[in-house]
Amino acid sequence: QMQLVESGGELVQAGGSLRLSCAASGRTFSSYAMGWFRQAPGKEREFVAAISGLGRRTDYADSVKGRFTISRDNAKNTVYLQMNTLKPEDTAVYYCAADQLLDVVRRGGDDIDYWGKGTLVTVSE
């Protein structure tokens, strides 16, 4: 089992920045691709960003390209999501996910091995 705990979500004004963290435990962290997803009220969960186990490959949703950056520190078993130039439409619960296959993370399906419980990001006008 792998446990994922997100943190860093809070209320921020539009144009501001936040950094989310996801701390992992229980498995060999570097063996897992990691991803961030979000779910806004009344909407389906959507893919935000993914990173390979050693951090060499990243992928982003078009809606966040150029504003968000995913990174990881395998020594700290933590993945980050740096979010800049936040918009009200970025308001959502943000979830961390882990799977041994990057393509599985990118697809964002229910076959992803592990999910965190989420952290709420609210962007005000």
PDB file of C-alpha atoms in Angstrom:
ATOM      1  CA  GLN A   1       0.000   0.000   0.000  1.00  0.00           C
ATOM      2  CA  MET A   2       1.000   3.574  -0.627  1.00  0.00           C
ATOM      3  CA  GLN A   3      -0.428   6.452   1.319  1.00  0.00           C
ATOM      4  CA  LEU A   4      -0.686   9.874  -0.297  1.00  0.00           C
ATOM      5  CA  VAL A   5      -1.363  13.023   1.703  1.00  0.00           C
ATOM      6  CA  GLU A   6      -1.897  16.326  -0.047  1.00  0.00           C
ATOM      7  CA  SER A   7      -1.378  19.729   1.536  1.00  0.00           C
ATOM      8  CA  GLY A   8      -1.085  23.369   0.587  1.00  0.00           C
ATOM      9  CA  GLY A   9      -4.578  24.150  -0.581  1.00  0.00           C
ATOM     10  CA  GLU A  10      -6.073  27.420   0.579  1.00  0.00           C
ATOM     11  CA  LEU A  11      -7.973  30.522  -0.476  1.00  0.00           C
ATOM     12  CA  VAL A  12      -5.989  32.755  -2.823  1.00  0.00           C
ATOM     13  CA  GLN A  13      -6.801  35.744  -4.990  1.00  0.00           C
ATOM     14  CA  ALA A  14      -6.813  35.523  -8.767  1.00  0.00           C
ATOM     15  CA  GLY A  15      -3.326  36.080 -10.138  1.00  0.00           C
ATOM     16  CA  GLY A  16      -1.722  34.610  -7.057  1.00  0.00           C
ATOM     17  CA  SER A  17       0.365  31.491  -6.559  1.00  0.00           C
ATOM     18  CA  LEU A  18       0.224  28.319  -4.481  1.00  0.00           C
ATOM     19  CA  ARG A  19       2.380  25.261  -4.118  1.00  0.00           C
ATOM     20  CA  LEU A  20       0.699  21.967  -3.382  1.00  0.00           C
ATOM     21  CA  SER A  21       2.587  19.064  -1.885  1.00  0.00           C
ATOM     22  CA  CYS A  22       1.830  15.371  -1.829  1.00  0.00           C
ATOM     23  CA  ALA A  23       3.764  13.244   0.636  1.00  0.00           C
ATOM     24  CA  ALA A  24       3.966   9.536  -0.122  1.00  0.00           C
ATOM     25  CA  SER A  25       4.754   6.629   2.126  1.00  0.00           C
ATOM     26  CA  GLY A  26       4.678   2.881   2.032  1.00  0.00           C
ATOM     27  CA  ARG A  27       6.243   2.098  -1.327  1.00  0.00           C
ATOM     28  CA  THR A  28       9.381   2.868  -3.316  1.00  0.00           C
ATOM     29  CA  PHE A  29       8.450   6.354  -4.379  1.00  0.00           C
ATOM     30  CA  SER A  30      10.759   6.610  -7.367  1.00  0.00           C
ATOM     31  CA  SER A  31       9.130   3.526  -8.893  1.00  0.00           C
ATOM     32  CA  TYR A  32       5.886   5.411  -9.299  1.00  0.00           C
ATOM     33  CA  ALA A  33       4.759   7.998 -11.767  1.00  0.00           C
ATOM     34  CA  MET A  34       2.790  10.710 -10.021  1.00  0.00           C
ATOM     35  CA  GLY A  35      -0.023  12.919 -11.105  1.00  0.00           C
ATOM     36  CA  TRP A  36      -2.262  15.753 -10.037  1.00  0.00           C
ATOM     37  CA  PHE A  37      -5.940  15.842 -10.818  1.00  0.00           C
ATOM     38  CA  ARG A  38      -8.706  18.205  -9.836  1.00  0.00           C
ATOM     39  CA  GLN A  39     -12.440  18.176  -9.461  1.00  0.00           C
ATOM     40  CA  ALA A  40     -14.499  21.334  -9.386  1.00  0.00           C
ATOM     41  CA  PRO A  41     -18.004  21.398  -7.889  1.00  0.00           C
ATOM     42  CA  GLY A  42     -20.469  19.769 -10.236  1.00  0.00           C
ATOM     43  CA  LYS A  43     -17.778  18.705 -12.673  1.00  0.00           C
ATOM     44  CA  GLU A  44     -15.903  15.533 -13.438  1.00  0.00           C
ATOM     45  CA  ARG A  45     -12.394  14.910 -12.261  1.00  0.00           C
ATOM     46  CA  GLU A  46      -9.797  16.126 -14.752  1.00  0.00           C
ATOM     47  CA  PHE A  47      -6.118  15.548 -15.352  1.00  0.00           C
ATOM     48  CA  VAL A  48      -3.791  18.407 -14.444  1.00  0.00           C
ATOM     49  CA  ALA A  49      -0.198  17.182 -14.629  1.00  0.00           C
ATOM     50  CA  ALA A  50       1.959  14.061 -14.449  1.00  0.00           C
ATOM     51  CA  ILE A  51       5.607  13.251 -13.882  1.00  0.00           C
ATOM     52  CA  SER A  52       7.606  10.075 -14.393  1.00  0.00           C
ATOM     53  CA  GLY A  53       9.326   8.225 -11.583  1.00  0.00           C
ATOM     54  CA  LEU A  54      12.710   9.871 -12.047  1.00  0.00           C
ATOM     55  CA  GLY A  55      11.221  13.183 -13.065  1.00  0.00           C
ATOM     56  CA  ARG A  56      12.496  13.113 -16.628  1.00  0.00           C
ATOM     57  CA  ARG A  57       9.109  13.311 -18.285  1.00  0.00           C
ATOM     58  CA  THR A  58       6.231  15.632 -17.528  1.00  0.00           C
ATOM     59  CA  ASP A  59       2.859  16.266 -19.084  1.00  0.00           C
ATOM     60  CA  TYR A  60       0.237  18.954 -18.560  1.00  0.00           C
ATOM     61  CA  ALA A  61      -3.347  19.676 -19.388  1.00  0.00           C
ATOM     62  CA  ASP A  62      -3.661  22.450 -21.936  1.00  0.00           C
ATOM     63  CA  SER A  63      -5.567  24.563 -19.434  1.00  0.00           C
ATOM     64  CA  VAL A  64      -2.554  24.785 -17.093  1.00  0.00           C
ATOM     65  CA  LYS A  65       0.411  24.747 -19.474  1.00  0.00           C
ATOM     66  CA  GLY A  66       2.710  27.654 -18.812  1.00  0.00           C
ATOM     67  CA  ARG A  67       1.130  28.334 -15.412  1.00  0.00           C
ATOM     68  CA  PHE A  68       1.589  25.116 -13.431  1.00  0.00           C
ATOM     69  CA  THR A  69       4.752  23.089 -12.866  1.00  0.00           C
ATOM     70  CA  ILE A  70       4.934  19.568 -11.503  1.00  0.00           C
ATOM     71  CA  SER A  71       8.116  18.387  -9.816  1.00  0.00           C
ATOM     72  CA  ARG A  72       9.240  15.736  -7.386  1.00  0.00           C
ATOM     73  CA  ASP A  73      11.871  15.177  -4.735  1.00  0.00           C
ATOM     74  CA  ASN A  74      12.451  11.455  -4.469  1.00  0.00           C
ATOM     75  CA  ALA A  75      14.657  11.911  -1.417  1.00  0.00           C
ATOM     76  CA  LYS A  76      11.659  13.413   0.378  1.00  0.00           C
ATOM     77  CA  ASN A  77       9.036  11.128  -1.197  1.00  0.00           C
ATOM     78  CA  THR A  78       7.125  14.214  -2.238  1.00  0.00           C
ATOM     79  CA  VAL A  79       5.604  15.553  -5.435  1.00  0.00           C
ATOM     80  CA  TYR A  80       4.768  19.219  -5.876  1.00  0.00           C
ATOM     81  CA  LEU A  81       2.474  21.316  -8.000  1.00  0.00           C
ATOM     82  CA  GLN A  82       3.532  24.923  -8.329  1.00  0.00           C
ATOM     83  CA  MET A  83       0.546  26.940  -9.487  1.00  0.00           C
ATOM     84  CA  ASN A  84       1.043  30.474 -10.756  1.00  0.00           C
ATOM     85  CA  THR A  85      -1.283  33.057 -12.245  1.00  0.00           C
ATOM     86  CA  LEU A  86      -4.239  31.317 -10.667  1.00  0.00           C
ATOM     87  CA  LYS A  87      -7.702  31.878 -12.103  1.00  0.00           C
ATOM     88  CA  PRO A  88     -11.129  31.420 -10.511  1.00  0.00           C
ATOM     89  CA  GLU A  89     -11.678  28.441 -12.811  1.00  0.00           C
ATOM     90  CA  ASP A  90      -8.757  26.695 -11.075  1.00  0.00           C
ATOM     91  CA  THR A  91     -10.953  26.371  -8.001  1.00  0.00           C
ATOM     92  CA  ALA A  92     -11.261  22.676  -7.199  1.00  0.00           C
ATOM     93  CA  VAL A  93     -10.240  19.880  -4.924  1.00  0.00           C
ATOM     94  CA  TYR A  94      -6.799  18.763  -6.058  1.00  0.00           C
ATOM     95  CA  TYR A  95      -5.881  15.113  -5.799  1.00  0.00           C
ATOM     96  CA  CYS A  96      -2.538  13.383  -5.942  1.00  0.00           C
ATOM     97  CA  ALA A  97      -2.279   9.992  -7.657  1.00  0.00           C
ATOM     98  CA  ALA A  98       0.365   7.315  -8.125  1.00  0.00           C
ATOM     99  CA  ASP A  99       0.829   4.433 -10.530  1.00  0.00           C
ATOM    100  CA  GLN A 100       3.813   2.517 -11.780  1.00  0.00           C
ATOM    101  CA  LEU A 101       2.923   3.454 -15.351  1.00  0.00           C
ATOM    102  CA  LEU A 102       3.014   7.078 -16.510  1.00  0.00           C
ATOM    103  CA  ASP A 103       0.504   6.375 -19.263  1.00  0.00           C
ATOM    104  CA  VAL A 104      -1.968   5.093 -16.688  1.00  0.00           C
ATOM    105  CA  VAL A 105      -1.563   8.300 -14.710  1.00  0.00           C
ATOM    106  CA  ARG A 106      -2.049  10.391 -17.851  1.00  0.00           C
ATOM    107  CA  ARG A 107      -5.295   8.587 -18.672  1.00  0.00           C
ATOM    108  CA  GLY A 108      -6.589   9.396 -15.209  1.00  0.00           C
ATOM    109  CA  GLY A 109      -8.826   6.378 -14.963  1.00  0.00           C
ATOM    110  CA  ASP A 110     -10.008   4.366 -12.024  1.00  0.00           C
ATOM    111  CA  ASP A 111      -7.213   1.865 -12.638  1.00  0.00           C
ATOM    112  CA  ILE A 112      -4.686   4.223 -11.054  1.00  0.00           C
ATOM    113  CA  ASP A 113      -3.164   2.415  -8.115  1.00  0.00           C
ATOM    114  CA  TYR A 114      -3.341   5.048  -5.390  1.00  0.00           C
ATOM    115  CA  TRP A 115      -5.154   8.301  -4.690  1.00  0.00           C
ATOM    116  CA  GLY A 116      -4.905  10.878  -1.980  1.00  0.00           C
ATOM    117  CA  LYS A 117      -7.904  12.433  -0.279  1.00  0.00           C
ATOM    118  CA  GLY A 118      -7.445  15.866  -1.788  1.00  0.00           C
ATOM    119  CA  THR A 119      -6.788  19.445  -0.809  1.00  0.00           C
ATOM    120  CA  LEU A 120      -9.097  22.355  -1.590  1.00  0.00           C
ATOM    121  CA  VAL A 121      -7.899  25.285  -3.669  1.00  0.00           C
ATOM    122  CA  THR A 122     -10.193  28.279  -3.876  1.00  0.00           C
ATOM    123  CA  VAL A 123      -9.347  31.173  -6.168  1.00  0.00           C
ATOM    124  CA  SER A 124     -11.353  34.326  -5.591  1.00  0.00           C
ATOM    125  CA  GLU A 125     -12.025  37.058  -8.151  1.00  0.00           C
TER     126      GLU A 125
END
